Amino acid sequence: MDLIAHILLFIFSFLILFFSSSFLIESLKKISRFLKWKEFVVSFFTIAIATTIPNLVVDVISALNKVSILAFGDVVGTNICSLTLIIGLSAIISKAGLSVPSRTVQGSAIFTILVAVLPLLLALDGNLNRIDGILLLSAFLFYLSWLFQKRERFEKVYDKDVGSQNIKSFLKHVLFFIFSAVLLYLAGRQIVNSAIFFSKYFYLDLGIIGILIVGFGNALPELSFTLQAARKSQDWFIVGDVMGSVILTATLVLGSVVLISPIENLELSPFFIARIFLLISALFFLVFIKTGKKITAREGYFLVLIYFIFLTFEILTQIWLK
């Protein structure tokens, strides 16, 4: 009975997480229009932060519950999903592929890949301590300083032709944002509780649950947003969101988690397959971005295939270990 209850609560919590994240993203977009934020800021920060909030909520709650390993698995799993399934499906739906001629995107691509694998490098000694957390947060601050160096990146105003909005409408969206954030917190707390229960019930490592289930679930809001953007051919929005999301989860989110609750005696064997596929995903993402400054539909299919191969290997490995 406990198992069925936890499964239902787990699914229900992810549904709340998905819809509240969607509301939060829409609220932030409306707030961005009212404040006349720049297109670049909306893409790389506003939306990336909004789609990363589920990770931040779930992972910080994990840290507060002294199960930071769940957060580590979530970060790895989410970033694999972002660099393969999300960007791949977006390229397929966009038909003409994702065009990425921007110098900012090209430069950010290299940093994105380096940051994506940074947690793996820091964890090689079997620990992620507070010094590692400071290094991750420093990498995030370094990226911010690099982005803000050139003013021309902020010239174009996001959705400037939508018409004026009154202060009443603005305040309504702020309230929606706060309400969505509260729902996110409640859903995140239940997801962590259920993940701990599943780990004990099925004798699974919490890191594996983070990689396969929590990581994918937390990526759903980002997947929904990028697919909508792909239908509108908003290539800059998609690539900016994905890269911003990868950077935020690997630095700001994981760095915050490790500062709250360091991961000691980290057993890396459950992450063997995930580490390999994160490196493969990062490599092909960078190659596709750099060749022709475009991710084609064919390359999108290849990235999606990588994700499903990864899932197959992970699931078969867990079955074999049992």
PDB file of C-alpha atoms in Angstrom:
ATOM      1  CA  MET A   1       0.000   0.000   0.000  1.00  0.00           C
ATOM      2  CA  ASP A   2       2.863   2.356   0.876  1.00  0.00           C
ATOM      3  CA  LEU A   3       4.445   1.666  -2.519  1.00  0.00           C
ATOM      4  CA  ILE A   4       1.265   2.510  -4.458  1.00  0.00           C
ATOM      5  CA  ALA A   5       0.746   5.660  -2.392  1.00  0.00           C
ATOM      6  CA  HIS A   6       4.319   6.819  -3.018  1.00  0.00           C
ATOM      7  CA  ILE A   7       4.073   6.075  -6.746  1.00  0.00           C
ATOM      8  CA  LEU A   8       0.866   8.110  -7.007  1.00  0.00           C
ATOM      9  CA  LEU A   9       2.323  10.953  -4.926  1.00  0.00           C
ATOM     10  CA  PHE A  10       5.509  10.867  -7.000  1.00  0.00           C
ATOM     11  CA  ILE A  11       3.602  11.134 -10.286  1.00  0.00           C
ATOM     12  CA  PHE A  12       1.260  13.787  -8.893  1.00  0.00           C
ATOM     13  CA  SER A  13       4.222  15.808  -7.596  1.00  0.00           C
ATOM     14  CA  PHE A  14       5.896  15.767 -11.005  1.00  0.00           C
ATOM     15  CA  LEU A  15       2.644  16.906 -12.612  1.00  0.00           C
ATOM     16  CA  ILE A  16       2.507  19.814 -10.165  1.00  0.00           C
ATOM     17  CA  LEU A  17       6.188  20.477 -10.834  1.00  0.00           C
ATOM     18  CA  PHE A  18       5.575  20.517 -14.590  1.00  0.00           C
ATOM     19  CA  PHE A  19       2.528  22.775 -14.578  1.00  0.00           C
ATOM     20  CA  SER A  20       3.814  25.155 -11.907  1.00  0.00           C
ATOM     21  CA  SER A  21       7.081  25.472 -13.857  1.00  0.00           C
ATOM     22  CA  SER A  22       5.103  26.266 -16.995  1.00  0.00           C
ATOM     23  CA  PHE A  23       3.119  28.939 -15.123  1.00  0.00           C
ATOM     24  CA  LEU A  24       6.339  30.318 -13.700  1.00  0.00           C
ATOM     25  CA  ILE A  25       7.964  30.539 -17.146  1.00  0.00           C
ATOM     26  CA  GLU A  26       4.931  32.321 -18.596  1.00  0.00           C
ATOM     27  CA  SER A  27       4.865  34.736 -15.660  1.00  0.00           C
ATOM     28  CA  LEU A  28       8.549  35.523 -16.123  1.00  0.00           C
ATOM     29  CA  LYS A  29       8.050  36.119 -19.840  1.00  0.00           C
ATOM     30  CA  LYS A  30       5.234  38.592 -19.101  1.00  0.00           C
ATOM     31  CA  ILE A  31       7.336  40.292 -16.430  1.00  0.00           C
ATOM     32  CA  SER A  32      10.210  40.505 -18.933  1.00  0.00           C
ATOM     33  CA  ARG A  33       7.954  42.255 -21.443  1.00  0.00           C
ATOM     34  CA  PHE A  34       6.726  44.756 -18.870  1.00  0.00           C
ATOM     35  CA  LEU A  35      10.258  45.572 -17.693  1.00  0.00           C
ATOM     36  CA  LYS A  36      11.514  45.634 -21.317  1.00  0.00           C
ATOM     37  CA  TRP A  37      14.369  43.253 -20.621  1.00  0.00           C
ATOM     38  CA  LYS A  38      16.693  42.455 -23.484  1.00  0.00           C
ATOM     39  CA  GLU A  39      16.267  39.378 -25.662  1.00  0.00           C
ATOM     40  CA  PHE A  40      19.603  37.947 -24.599  1.00  0.00           C
ATOM     41  CA  VAL A  41      18.811  38.333 -20.902  1.00  0.00           C
ATOM     42  CA  VAL A  42      15.460  36.581 -21.364  1.00  0.00           C
ATOM     43  CA  SER A  43      17.024  33.691 -23.285  1.00  0.00           C
ATOM     44  CA  PHE A  44      20.172  33.021 -21.298  1.00  0.00           C
ATOM     45  CA  PHE A  45      18.950  34.009 -17.861  1.00  0.00           C
ATOM     46  CA  THR A  46      15.227  34.482 -17.341  1.00  0.00           C
ATOM     47  CA  ILE A  47      14.045  31.315 -19.099  1.00  0.00           C
ATOM     48  CA  ALA A  48      17.142  29.265 -18.240  1.00  0.00           C
ATOM     49  CA  ILE A  49      16.709  30.104 -14.559  1.00  0.00           C
ATOM     50  CA  ALA A  50      12.971  29.386 -14.723  1.00  0.00           C
ATOM     51  CA  THR A  51      13.494  25.958 -16.305  1.00  0.00           C
ATOM     52  CA  THR A  52      16.250  25.209 -13.764  1.00  0.00           C
ATOM     53  CA  ILE A  53      14.172  26.088 -10.701  1.00  0.00           C
ATOM     54  CA  PRO A  54      12.771  22.504 -10.405  1.00  0.00           C
ATOM     55  CA  ASN A  55      16.366  21.230 -10.161  1.00  0.00           C
ATOM     56  CA  LEU A  56      17.255  23.903  -7.619  1.00  0.00           C
ATOM     57  CA  VAL A  57      14.205  23.193  -5.456  1.00  0.00           C
ATOM     58  CA  VAL A  58      14.533  19.395  -5.492  1.00  0.00           C
ATOM     59  CA  ASP A  59      18.319  19.419  -5.077  1.00  0.00           C
ATOM     60  CA  VAL A  60      18.425  21.953  -2.234  1.00  0.00           C
ATOM     61  CA  ILE A  61      15.735  19.950  -0.414  1.00  0.00           C
ATOM     62  CA  SER A  62      17.883  16.850  -1.020  1.00  0.00           C
ATOM     63  CA  ALA A  63      20.860  18.629   0.543  1.00  0.00           C
ATOM     64  CA  LEU A  64      18.802  19.728   3.554  1.00  0.00           C
ATOM     65  CA  ASN A  65      17.730  16.074   3.974  1.00  0.00           C
ATOM     66  CA  LYS A  66      21.400  14.981   3.819  1.00  0.00           C
ATOM     67  CA  VAL A  67      20.898  13.068   0.547  1.00  0.00           C
ATOM     68  CA  SER A  68      23.033  15.242  -1.737  1.00  0.00           C
ATOM     69  CA  ILE A  69      23.842  12.178  -3.848  1.00  0.00           C
ATOM     70  CA  LEU A  70      20.295  12.441  -5.238  1.00  0.00           C
ATOM     71  CA  ALA A  71      21.109  15.996  -6.343  1.00  0.00           C
ATOM     72  CA  PHE A  72      24.348  14.861  -7.997  1.00  0.00           C
ATOM     73  CA  GLY A  73      22.448  12.218  -9.963  1.00  0.00           C
ATOM     74  CA  ASP A  74      19.781  14.755 -10.891  1.00  0.00           C
ATOM     75  CA  VAL A  75      22.363  17.215 -12.265  1.00  0.00           C
ATOM     76  CA  VAL A  76      24.078  14.529 -14.354  1.00  0.00           C
ATOM     77  CA  GLY A  77      20.780  13.083 -15.613  1.00  0.00           C
ATOM     78  CA  THR A  78      19.250  16.468 -16.436  1.00  0.00           C
ATOM     79  CA  ASN A  79      22.314  17.638 -18.357  1.00  0.00           C
ATOM     80  CA  ILE A  80      22.465  14.444 -20.423  1.00  0.00           C
ATOM     81  CA  CYS A  81      18.778  14.952 -21.231  1.00  0.00           C
ATOM     82  CA  SER A  82      19.347  18.627 -22.147  1.00  0.00           C
ATOM     83  CA  LEU A  83      22.314  17.971 -24.453  1.00  0.00           C
ATOM     84  CA  THR A  84      20.666  15.062 -26.284  1.00  0.00           C
ATOM     85  CA  LEU A  85      16.884  14.601 -26.040  1.00  0.00           C
ATOM     86  CA  ILE A  86      15.861  18.252 -25.624  1.00  0.00           C
ATOM     87  CA  ILE A  87      18.193  19.837 -28.172  1.00  0.00           C
ATOM     88  CA  GLY A  88      17.690  16.865 -30.531  1.00  0.00           C
ATOM     89  CA  LEU A  89      13.881  16.994 -30.541  1.00  0.00           C
ATOM     90  CA  SER A  90      14.012  20.779 -30.956  1.00  0.00           C
ATOM     91  CA  ALA A  91      16.225  20.416 -34.044  1.00  0.00           C
ATOM     92  CA  ILE A  92      13.848  17.809 -35.504  1.00  0.00           C
ATOM     93  CA  ILE A  93      10.695  19.866 -34.928  1.00  0.00           C
ATOM     94  CA  SER A  94      12.351  23.038 -36.184  1.00  0.00           C
ATOM     95  CA  LYS A  95      12.640  21.294 -39.617  1.00  0.00           C
ATOM     96  CA  ALA A  96      15.356  23.633 -40.893  1.00  0.00           C
ATOM     97  CA  GLY A  97      17.434  22.770 -37.841  1.00  0.00           C
ATOM     98  CA  LEU A  98      18.738  25.067 -35.141  1.00  0.00           C
ATOM     99  CA  SER A  99      20.795  27.913 -36.554  1.00  0.00           C
ATOM    100  CA  VAL A 100      23.445  29.191 -34.124  1.00  0.00           C
ATOM    101  CA  PRO A 101      25.542  31.846 -35.920  1.00  0.00           C
ATOM    102  CA  SER A 102      25.804  34.120 -32.861  1.00  0.00           C
ATOM    103  CA  ARG A 103      29.331  34.631 -31.545  1.00  0.00           C
ATOM    104  CA  THR A 104      27.930  34.617 -28.027  1.00  0.00           C
ATOM    105  CA  VAL A 105      26.360  31.189 -28.569  1.00  0.00           C
ATOM    106  CA  GLN A 106      29.527  29.835 -30.186  1.00  0.00           C
ATOM    107  CA  GLY A 107      31.639  31.062 -27.294  1.00  0.00           C
ATOM    108  CA  SER A 108      29.149  29.866 -24.704  1.00  0.00           C
ATOM    109  CA  ALA A 109      29.077  26.383 -26.275  1.00  0.00           C
ATOM    110  CA  ILE A 110      32.689  25.712 -25.301  1.00  0.00           C
ATOM    111  CA  PHE A 111      32.138  26.958 -21.762  1.00  0.00           C
ATOM    112  CA  THR A 112      28.924  24.909 -21.521  1.00  0.00           C
ATOM    113  CA  ILE A 113      30.768  21.687 -22.302  1.00  0.00           C
ATOM    114  CA  LEU A 114      33.616  22.434 -19.899  1.00  0.00           C
ATOM    115  CA  VAL A 115      31.167  23.226 -17.113  1.00  0.00           C
ATOM    116  CA  ALA A 116      29.020  20.146 -17.851  1.00  0.00           C
ATOM    117  CA  VAL A 117      31.960  17.814 -17.155  1.00  0.00           C
ATOM    118  CA  LEU A 118      33.460  19.896 -14.311  1.00  0.00           C
ATOM    119  CA  PRO A 119      31.444  18.134 -11.540  1.00  0.00           C
ATOM    120  CA  LEU A 120      32.715  14.775 -12.838  1.00  0.00           C
ATOM    121  CA  LEU A 121      36.320  15.974 -12.621  1.00  0.00           C
ATOM    122  CA  LEU A 122      35.858  17.398  -9.128  1.00  0.00           C
ATOM    123  CA  ALA A 123      34.284  14.115  -7.971  1.00  0.00           C
ATOM    124  CA  LEU A 124      37.215  11.952  -9.100  1.00  0.00           C
ATOM    125  CA  ASP A 125      38.673  12.011  -5.569  1.00  0.00           C
ATOM    126  CA  GLY A 126      35.425  10.553  -4.226  1.00  0.00           C
ATOM    127  CA  ASN A 127      34.283  13.768  -2.562  1.00  0.00           C
ATOM    128  CA  LEU A 128      32.485  16.989  -3.382  1.00  0.00           C
ATOM    129  CA  ASN A 129      33.343  19.314  -0.517  1.00  0.00           C
ATOM    130  CA  ARG A 130      32.646  22.976   0.145  1.00  0.00           C
ATOM    131  CA  ILE A 131      35.803  24.015  -1.699  1.00  0.00           C
ATOM    132  CA  ASP A 132      34.412  22.233  -4.776  1.00  0.00           C
ATOM    133  CA  GLY A 133      31.134  24.075  -4.206  1.00  0.00           C
ATOM    134  CA  ILE A 134      32.965  27.407  -4.160  1.00  0.00           C
ATOM    135  CA  LEU A 135      34.783  26.443  -7.385  1.00  0.00           C
ATOM    136  CA  LEU A 136      31.468  25.628  -9.076  1.00  0.00           C
ATOM    137  CA  LEU A 137      29.899  28.905  -7.973  1.00  0.00           C
ATOM    138  CA  SER A 138      33.060  30.744  -9.090  1.00  0.00           C
ATOM    139  CA  ALA A 139      32.693  29.172 -12.540  1.00  0.00           C
ATOM    140  CA  PHE A 140      29.134  30.512 -12.667  1.00  0.00           C
ATOM    141  CA  LEU A 141      30.271  34.029 -11.693  1.00  0.00           C
ATOM    142  CA  PHE A 142      33.069  33.868 -14.273  1.00  0.00           C
ATOM    143  CA  TYR A 143      30.531  33.006 -16.964  1.00  0.00           C
ATOM    144  CA  LEU A 144      28.327  35.913 -15.914  1.00  0.00           C
ATOM    145  CA  SER A 145      31.225  38.357 -16.081  1.00  0.00           C
ATOM    146  CA  TRP A 146      32.160  37.098 -19.573  1.00  0.00           C
ATOM    147  CA  LEU A 147      28.589  37.451 -20.828  1.00  0.00           C
ATOM    148  CA  PHE A 148      28.226  41.008 -19.613  1.00  0.00           C
ATOM    149  CA  GLN A 149      31.478  42.257 -21.145  1.00  0.00           C
ATOM    150  CA  LYS A 150      29.957  43.435 -24.432  1.00  0.00           C
ATOM    151  CA  ARG A 151      26.999  45.781 -24.561  1.00  0.00           C
ATOM    152  CA  GLU A 152      25.883  44.744 -28.045  1.00  0.00           C
ATOM    153  CA  ARG A 153      24.610  41.484 -26.613  1.00  0.00           C
ATOM    154  CA  PHE A 154      21.813  43.426 -24.977  1.00  0.00           C
ATOM    155  CA  GLU A 155      20.594  45.653 -27.792  1.00  0.00           C
ATOM    156  CA  LYS A 156      17.434  43.846 -28.880  1.00  0.00           C
ATOM    157  CA  VAL A 157      14.447  44.119 -26.572  1.00  0.00           C
ATOM    158  CA  TYR A 158      12.476  40.896 -26.064  1.00  0.00           C
ATOM    159  CA  ASP A 159       9.022  40.973 -27.669  1.00  0.00           C
ATOM    160  CA  LYS A 160       8.939  44.761 -27.833  1.00  0.00           C
ATOM    161  CA  ASP A 161       5.835  44.862 -30.049  1.00  0.00           C
ATOM    162  CA  VAL A 162       3.431  43.183 -27.668  1.00  0.00           C
ATOM    163  CA  GLY A 163       1.907  46.471 -26.575  1.00  0.00           C
ATOM    164  CA  SER A 164       1.941  48.209 -23.260  1.00  0.00           C
ATOM    165  CA  GLN A 165       0.929  46.461 -20.058  1.00  0.00           C
ATOM    166  CA  ASN A 166      -0.499  48.184 -17.011  1.00  0.00           C
ATOM    167  CA  ILE A 167       0.799  47.849 -13.479  1.00  0.00           C
ATOM    168  CA  LYS A 168      -2.217  45.733 -12.465  1.00  0.00           C
ATOM    169  CA  SER A 169      -1.341  43.102 -15.064  1.00  0.00           C
ATOM    170  CA  PHE A 170       2.296  43.203 -13.967  1.00  0.00           C
ATOM    171  CA  LEU A 171       1.397  42.617 -10.299  1.00  0.00           C
ATOM    172  CA  LYS A 172      -0.902  39.756 -11.304  1.00  0.00           C
ATOM    173  CA  HIS A 173       1.995  37.999 -13.019  1.00  0.00           C
ATOM    174  CA  VAL A 174       4.242  38.612 -10.007  1.00  0.00           C
ATOM    175  CA  LEU A 175       1.623  36.912  -7.795  1.00  0.00           C
ATOM    176  CA  PHE A 176       1.392  34.005 -10.267  1.00  0.00           C
ATOM    177  CA  PHE A 177       5.171  33.724 -10.086  1.00  0.00           C
ATOM    178  CA  ILE A 178       5.142  33.548  -6.268  1.00  0.00           C
ATOM    179  CA  PHE A 179       2.253  31.047  -6.247  1.00  0.00           C
ATOM    180  CA  SER A 180       4.071  28.846  -8.787  1.00  0.00           C
ATOM    181  CA  ALA A 181       7.260  28.976  -6.709  1.00  0.00           C
ATOM    182  CA  VAL A 182       5.357  27.781  -3.607  1.00  0.00           C
ATOM    183  CA  LEU A 183       3.846  24.873  -5.574  1.00  0.00           C
ATOM    184  CA  LEU A 184       7.314  24.002  -6.862  1.00  0.00           C
ATOM    185  CA  TYR A 185       8.650  23.814  -3.324  1.00  0.00           C
ATOM    186  CA  LEU A 186       5.824  21.557  -2.106  1.00  0.00           C
ATOM    187  CA  ALA A 187       6.167  19.253  -5.122  1.00  0.00           C
ATOM    188  CA  GLY A 188       9.952  19.156  -4.757  1.00  0.00           C
ATOM    189  CA  ARG A 189       9.746  18.147  -1.107  1.00  0.00           C
ATOM    190  CA  GLN A 190       7.426  15.228  -1.925  1.00  0.00           C
ATOM    191  CA  ILE A 191       9.638  14.113  -4.841  1.00  0.00           C
ATOM    192  CA  VAL A 192      12.647  13.878  -2.512  1.00  0.00           C
ATOM    193  CA  ASN A 193      10.645  11.947   0.111  1.00  0.00           C
ATOM    194  CA  SER A 194       9.373   9.484  -2.517  1.00  0.00           C
ATOM    195  CA  ALA A 195      12.847   9.082  -4.044  1.00  0.00           C
ATOM    196  CA  ILE A 196      14.253   8.139  -0.624  1.00  0.00           C
ATOM    197  CA  PHE A 197      11.410   5.625  -0.174  1.00  0.00           C
ATOM    198  CA  PHE A 198      12.009   4.039  -3.613  1.00  0.00           C
ATOM    199  CA  SER A 199      15.729   3.792  -2.911  1.00  0.00           C
ATOM    200  CA  LYS A 200      15.094   1.791   0.251  1.00  0.00           C
ATOM    201  CA  TYR A 201      12.208  -0.258  -1.154  1.00  0.00           C
ATOM    202  CA  PHE A 202      13.935  -1.346  -4.386  1.00  0.00           C
ATOM    203  CA  TYR A 203      17.509  -1.306  -2.988  1.00  0.00           C
ATOM    204  CA  LEU A 204      18.535   1.212  -5.625  1.00  0.00           C
ATOM    205  CA  ASP A 205      21.267   3.796  -5.277  1.00  0.00           C
ATOM    206  CA  LEU A 206      19.799   7.290  -4.827  1.00  0.00           C
ATOM    207  CA  GLY A 207      22.166   8.528  -7.515  1.00  0.00           C
ATOM    208  CA  ILE A 208      20.578   6.178 -10.066  1.00  0.00           C
ATOM    209  CA  ILE A 209      17.096   7.393  -9.131  1.00  0.00           C
ATOM    210  CA  GLY A 210      18.387  10.928  -9.594  1.00  0.00           C
ATOM    211  CA  ILE A 211      19.817  10.146 -13.034  1.00  0.00           C
ATOM    212  CA  LEU A 212      16.937   8.146 -14.505  1.00  0.00           C
ATOM    213  CA  ILE A 213      13.788   9.491 -12.872  1.00  0.00           C
ATOM    214  CA  VAL A 214      14.321  12.799 -11.079  1.00  0.00           C
ATOM    215  CA  GLY A 215      16.684  14.120 -13.757  1.00  0.00           C
ATOM    216  CA  PHE A 216      14.218  13.382 -16.552  1.00  0.00           C
ATOM    217  CA  GLY A 217      11.264  14.708 -14.572  1.00  0.00           C
ATOM    218  CA  ASN A 218      13.025  17.971 -13.795  1.00  0.00           C
ATOM    219  CA  ALA A 219      13.881  18.378 -17.484  1.00  0.00           C
ATOM    220  CA  LEU A 220      10.218  18.205 -18.561  1.00  0.00           C
ATOM    221  CA  PRO A 221       9.487  21.961 -18.161  1.00  0.00           C
ATOM    222  CA  GLU A 222      12.548  22.759 -20.265  1.00  0.00           C
ATOM    223  CA  LEU A 223      11.514  20.173 -22.856  1.00  0.00           C
ATOM    224  CA  SER A 224       8.013  21.646 -23.076  1.00  0.00           C
ATOM    225  CA  PHE A 225       9.333  25.184 -23.456  1.00  0.00           C
ATOM    226  CA  THR A 226      11.960  24.360 -26.105  1.00  0.00           C
ATOM    227  CA  LEU A 227       9.487  22.372 -28.215  1.00  0.00           C
ATOM    228  CA  GLN A 228       7.104  25.346 -28.204  1.00  0.00           C
ATOM    229  CA  ALA A 229       9.983  27.616 -29.211  1.00  0.00           C
ATOM    230  CA  ALA A 230      10.999  25.150 -31.964  1.00  0.00           C
ATOM    231  CA  ARG A 231       7.539  25.378 -33.539  1.00  0.00           C
ATOM    232  CA  LYS A 232       8.013  29.160 -33.672  1.00  0.00           C
ATOM    233  CA  SER A 233      11.570  28.791 -35.070  1.00  0.00           C
ATOM    234  CA  GLN A 234      13.030  30.689 -32.095  1.00  0.00           C
ATOM    235  CA  ASP A 235      16.447  29.050 -32.448  1.00  0.00           C
ATOM    236  CA  TRP A 236      18.281  31.577 -30.277  1.00  0.00           C
ATOM    237  CA  PHE A 237      15.756  30.965 -27.480  1.00  0.00           C
ATOM    238  CA  ILE A 238      16.219  27.193 -27.569  1.00  0.00           C
ATOM    239  CA  VAL A 239      20.003  27.052 -27.668  1.00  0.00           C
ATOM    240  CA  GLY A 240      20.306  29.882 -25.149  1.00  0.00           C
ATOM    241  CA  ASP A 241      17.941  28.145 -22.746  1.00  0.00           C
ATOM    242  CA  VAL A 242      19.626  24.739 -23.051  1.00  0.00           C
ATOM    243  CA  MET A 243      23.149  26.075 -22.563  1.00  0.00           C
ATOM    244  CA  GLY A 244      22.040  28.375 -19.759  1.00  0.00           C
ATOM    245  CA  SER A 245      20.261  25.460 -18.086  1.00  0.00           C
ATOM    246  CA  VAL A 246      23.300  23.164 -18.310  1.00  0.00           C
ATOM    247  CA  ILE A 247      25.565  25.851 -16.870  1.00  0.00           C
ATOM    248  CA  LEU A 248      23.153  26.724 -14.066  1.00  0.00           C
ATOM    249  CA  THR A 249      22.568  23.116 -12.953  1.00  0.00           C
ATOM    250  CA  ALA A 250      26.262  22.202 -13.050  1.00  0.00           C
ATOM    251  CA  THR A 251      27.453  25.338 -11.223  1.00  0.00           C
ATOM    252  CA  LEU A 252      24.816  27.324  -9.334  1.00  0.00           C
ATOM    253  CA  VAL A 253      22.575  24.382  -8.383  1.00  0.00           C
ATOM    254  CA  LEU A 254      25.234  21.773  -7.569  1.00  0.00           C
ATOM    255  CA  GLY A 255      27.519  24.384  -6.010  1.00  0.00           C
ATOM    256  CA  SER A 256      24.722  25.470  -3.661  1.00  0.00           C
ATOM    257  CA  VAL A 257      23.931  21.845  -2.793  1.00  0.00           C
ATOM    258  CA  VAL A 258      27.545  21.021  -1.940  1.00  0.00           C
ATOM    259  CA  LEU A 259      27.888  24.140   0.219  1.00  0.00           C
ATOM    260  CA  ILE A 260      24.809  23.074   2.204  1.00  0.00           C
ATOM    261  CA  SER A 261      25.700  19.393   2.468  1.00  0.00           C
ATOM    262  CA  PRO A 262      29.060  18.146   1.066  1.00  0.00           C
ATOM    263  CA  ILE A 263      29.094  14.714  -0.581  1.00  0.00           C
ATOM    264  CA  GLU A 264      31.657  12.506   1.161  1.00  0.00           C
ATOM    265  CA  ASN A 265      32.852   9.044   0.132  1.00  0.00           C
ATOM    266  CA  LEU A 266      31.076   9.349  -3.200  1.00  0.00           C
ATOM    267  CA  GLU A 267      30.791   5.923  -4.811  1.00  0.00           C
ATOM    268  CA  LEU A 268      31.322   6.593  -8.519  1.00  0.00           C
ATOM    269  CA  SER A 269      30.576   3.088  -9.828  1.00  0.00           C
ATOM    270  CA  PRO A 270      26.783   3.700 -10.109  1.00  0.00           C
ATOM    271  CA  PHE A 271      27.637   6.734 -12.258  1.00  0.00           C
ATOM    272  CA  PHE A 272      29.973   4.888 -14.639  1.00  0.00           C
ATOM    273  CA  ILE A 273      27.567   4.718 -17.603  1.00  0.00           C
ATOM    274  CA  ALA A 274      26.172   8.202 -16.959  1.00  0.00           C
ATOM    275  CA  ARG A 275      29.676   9.713 -16.876  1.00  0.00           C
ATOM    276  CA  ILE A 276      30.559   8.141 -20.224  1.00  0.00           C
ATOM    277  CA  PHE A 277      27.338   9.293 -21.869  1.00  0.00           C
ATOM    278  CA  LEU A 278      27.631  12.809 -20.448  1.00  0.00           C
ATOM    279  CA  LEU A 279      31.068  13.073 -22.070  1.00  0.00           C
ATOM    280  CA  ILE A 280      29.719  11.652 -25.355  1.00  0.00           C
ATOM    281  CA  SER A 281      26.715  14.004 -25.276  1.00  0.00           C
ATOM    282  CA  ALA A 282      28.898  17.029 -24.567  1.00  0.00           C
ATOM    283  CA  LEU A 283      31.337  16.132 -27.343  1.00  0.00           C
ATOM    284  CA  PHE A 284      28.696  15.681 -30.056  1.00  0.00           C
ATOM    285  CA  PHE A 285      26.780  18.781 -28.953  1.00  0.00           C
ATOM    286  CA  LEU A 286      29.935  20.869 -29.332  1.00  0.00           C
ATOM    287  CA  VAL A 287      30.846  19.305 -32.691  1.00  0.00           C
ATOM    288  CA  PHE A 288      27.356  19.892 -34.109  1.00  0.00           C
ATOM    289  CA  ILE A 289      27.295  23.497 -32.849  1.00  0.00           C
ATOM    290  CA  LYS A 290      30.679  24.238 -34.410  1.00  0.00           C
ATOM    291  CA  THR A 291      30.184  22.503 -37.786  1.00  0.00           C
ATOM    292  CA  GLY A 292      28.159  24.761 -40.028  1.00  0.00           C
ATOM    293  CA  LYS A 293      27.008  26.763 -36.990  1.00  0.00           C
ATOM    294  CA  LYS A 294      23.815  24.735 -37.090  1.00  0.00           C
ATOM    295  CA  ILE A 295      22.277  21.605 -35.568  1.00  0.00           C
ATOM    296  CA  THR A 296      20.447  19.844 -38.399  1.00  0.00           C
ATOM    297  CA  ALA A 297      17.413  17.567 -38.107  1.00  0.00           C
ATOM    298  CA  ARG A 298      19.639  14.567 -38.911  1.00  0.00           C
ATOM    299  CA  GLU A 299      21.991  15.520 -36.085  1.00  0.00           C
ATOM    300  CA  GLY A 300      18.923  15.955 -33.887  1.00  0.00           C
ATOM    301  CA  TYR A 301      17.865  12.354 -34.553  1.00  0.00           C
ATOM    302  CA  PHE A 302      21.381  11.227 -33.661  1.00  0.00           C
ATOM    303  CA  LEU A 303      21.307  13.108 -30.336  1.00  0.00           C
ATOM    304  CA  VAL A 304      17.906  11.611 -29.453  1.00  0.00           C
ATOM    305  CA  LEU A 305      19.298   8.160 -30.297  1.00  0.00           C
ATOM    306  CA  ILE A 306      22.196   8.751 -27.891  1.00  0.00           C
ATOM    307  CA  TYR A 307      19.728   9.461 -25.091  1.00  0.00           C
ATOM    308  CA  PHE A 308      17.730   6.283 -25.681  1.00  0.00           C
ATOM    309  CA  ILE A 309      20.907   4.201 -25.903  1.00  0.00           C
ATOM    310  CA  PHE A 310      21.927   5.722 -22.565  1.00  0.00           C
ATOM    311  CA  LEU A 311      18.563   4.793 -21.004  1.00  0.00           C
ATOM    312  CA  THR A 312      18.806   1.256 -22.383  1.00  0.00           C
ATOM    313  CA  PHE A 313      22.307   0.726 -20.973  1.00  0.00           C
ATOM    314  CA  GLU A 314      21.337   2.108 -17.555  1.00  0.00           C
ATOM    315  CA  ILE A 315      18.154   0.034 -17.258  1.00  0.00           C
ATOM    316  CA  LEU A 316      19.799  -3.193 -18.470  1.00  0.00           C
ATOM    317  CA  THR A 317      22.702  -2.633 -16.078  1.00  0.00           C
ATOM    318  CA  GLN A 318      20.342  -2.237 -13.121  1.00  0.00           C
ATOM    319  CA  ILE A 319      18.451  -5.409 -14.135  1.00  0.00           C
ATOM    320  CA  TRP A 320      21.730  -7.325 -14.490  1.00  0.00           C
ATOM    321  CA  LEU A 321      22.955  -6.145 -11.072  1.00  0.00           C
ATOM    322  CA  LYS A 322      19.751  -7.471  -9.501  1.00  0.00           C
TER     323      LYS A 322
END
